[in-house]
CSV table of C-alpha atoms in Angstrom, one decimal:
chain,number,residue,atom,x,y,z
A,3,LYS,CA,121.5,169.5,107.0
A,4,ARG,CA,120.4,171.5,110.1
A,5,LYS,CA,118.2,174.6,110.3
A,6,PRO,CA,119.6,177.3,112.6
A,7,LYS,CA,117.6,177.7,115.8
A,8,ILE,CA,115.9,181.1,116.0
A,9,ILE,CA,116.7,183.0,119.3
A,10,ASP,CA,116.0,186.4,120.6
A,11,VAL,CA,119.2,187.5,122.2
A,12,SER,CA,117.5,190.6,123.7
A,13,GLN,CA,115.8,188.3,126.3
A,14,GLU,CA,117.2,188.4,129.9
A,15,GLU,CA,118.1,184.7,129.7
A,16,PHE,CA,121.1,185.6,127.5
A,17,LYS,CA,122.5,188.1,129.9
A,18,HIS,CA,125.2,185.7,131.1
A,19,ASP,CA,125.3,183.3,128.3
A,20,SER,CA,128.8,182.8,127.1
A,21,SER,CA,128.0,180.6,124.1
A,22,ILE,CA,128.2,181.7,120.5
A,23,LEU,CA,125.1,182.8,118.6
A,24,CYS,CA,125.1,179.7,116.4
A,25,GLU,CA,127.1,176.5,116.3
A,26,ASN,CA,129.0,175.8,113.1
A,27,CYS,CA,128.7,179.4,112.0
A,28,LYS,CA,131.8,181.1,110.8
A,29,CYS,CA,130.5,184.7,110.6
A,30,HIS,CA,132.4,187.5,112.4
A,31,ALA,CA,129.8,187.7,115.2
A,32,CYS,CA,130.0,184.0,116.0
A,33,VAL,CA,133.8,183.9,115.9
A,34,THR,CA,134.5,187.0,118.0
A,35,VAL,CA,131.6,187.6,120.5
A,36,ASN,CA,129.2,185.7,122.6
A,37,ARG,CA,125.4,186.0,123.4
A,38,ALA,CA,126.0,187.9,126.6
A,39,TYR,CA,128.0,190.5,124.8
A,40,ILE,CA,125.3,190.9,122.1
A,41,PHE,CA,122.7,191.1,124.9
A,42,HIS,CA,124.7,193.9,126.5
A,43,LEU,CA,125.0,195.8,123.2
A,44,ILE,CA,121.2,195.5,122.7
A,45,ASP,CA,120.5,196.6,126.3
A,46,CYS,CA,122.7,199.7,125.8
A,47,ASN,CA,121.1,200.5,122.5
A,48,GLU,CA,124.5,200.2,120.9
A,49,MET,CA,124.5,200.1,117.1
A,50,ASN,CA,127.2,197.4,117.0
A,51,ALA,CA,124.6,194.9,118.1
A,52,GLU,CA,122.6,195.5,114.9
A,53,ILE,CA,125.8,195.3,112.8
A,54,LEU,CA,126.9,192.0,114.3
A,55,LEU,CA,123.4,190.5,114.1
A,56,THR,CA,123.1,191.6,110.5
A,57,LEU,CA,126.4,190.0,109.6
A,58,HIS,CA,125.3,186.8,111.3
A,59,ASN,CA,121.9,186.8,109.5
A,60,CYS,CA,123.5,187.4,106.1
A,61,GLU,CA,125.7,184.4,106.7
A,62,ILE,CA,122.7,182.3,107.6
A,63,TYR,CA,120.8,183.4,104.5
A,64,SER,CA,123.9,182.8,102.4
A,65,GLU,CA,124.1,179.2,103.7
A,66,PHE,CA,120.3,178.7,103.2
A,67,PHE,CA,120.5,179.7,99.5
A,68,ARG,CA,123.7,177.7,99.0
A,69,GLN,CA,121.7,174.6,100.2
A,70,ILE,CA,118.8,175.5,97.9
A,71,ARG,CA,121.2,175.8,94.9
A,72,GLN,CA,122.8,172.5,95.8
A,73,HIS,CA,119.5,170.7,95.9
A,74,VAL,CA,118.3,172.3,92.7
A,75,ASN,CA,121.5,171.2,90.9
A,76,SER,CA,121.1,167.6,92.2
A,77,GLU,CA,117.3,167.6,91.4
A,78,SER,CA,116.4,167.0,95.1
A,79,ILE,CA,114.8,170.3,95.7
A,80,VAL,CA,111.3,168.8,96.4
A,81,ASP,CA,112.8,166.6,99.2
A,82,TYR,CA,114.6,169.6,100.6
A,83,ALA,CA,111.4,171.7,100.6
A,84,ILE,CA,109.4,169.0,102.3
A,85,TRP,CA,112.1,168.6,105.0
A,86,PHE,CA,112.4,172.4,105.4
A,87,LEU,CA,108.6,172.8,105.8
A,88,ARG,CA,108.3,169.9,108.3
A,89,THR,CA,111.0,171.3,110.5
A,90,GLN,CA,109.4,174.7,110.9
């Protein structure tokens, strides 16, 4: 289990970053574009940046709740909650 790293792609450091938003993510944004392109879209006030980031965030939330359901079903939710809070 890994928590996704929170990044602000609007920062100048991502202007030439050709890596994907998030490793191991299969959302449309991570499969098709890189951080530099998202930075460019944000910099140009292009609405597609918001769409791609929303798709990505929905995938991250979906995975987060899938993990919660998995831990509830296996009665290990307390351990998961402790791990999650400690890795904040």
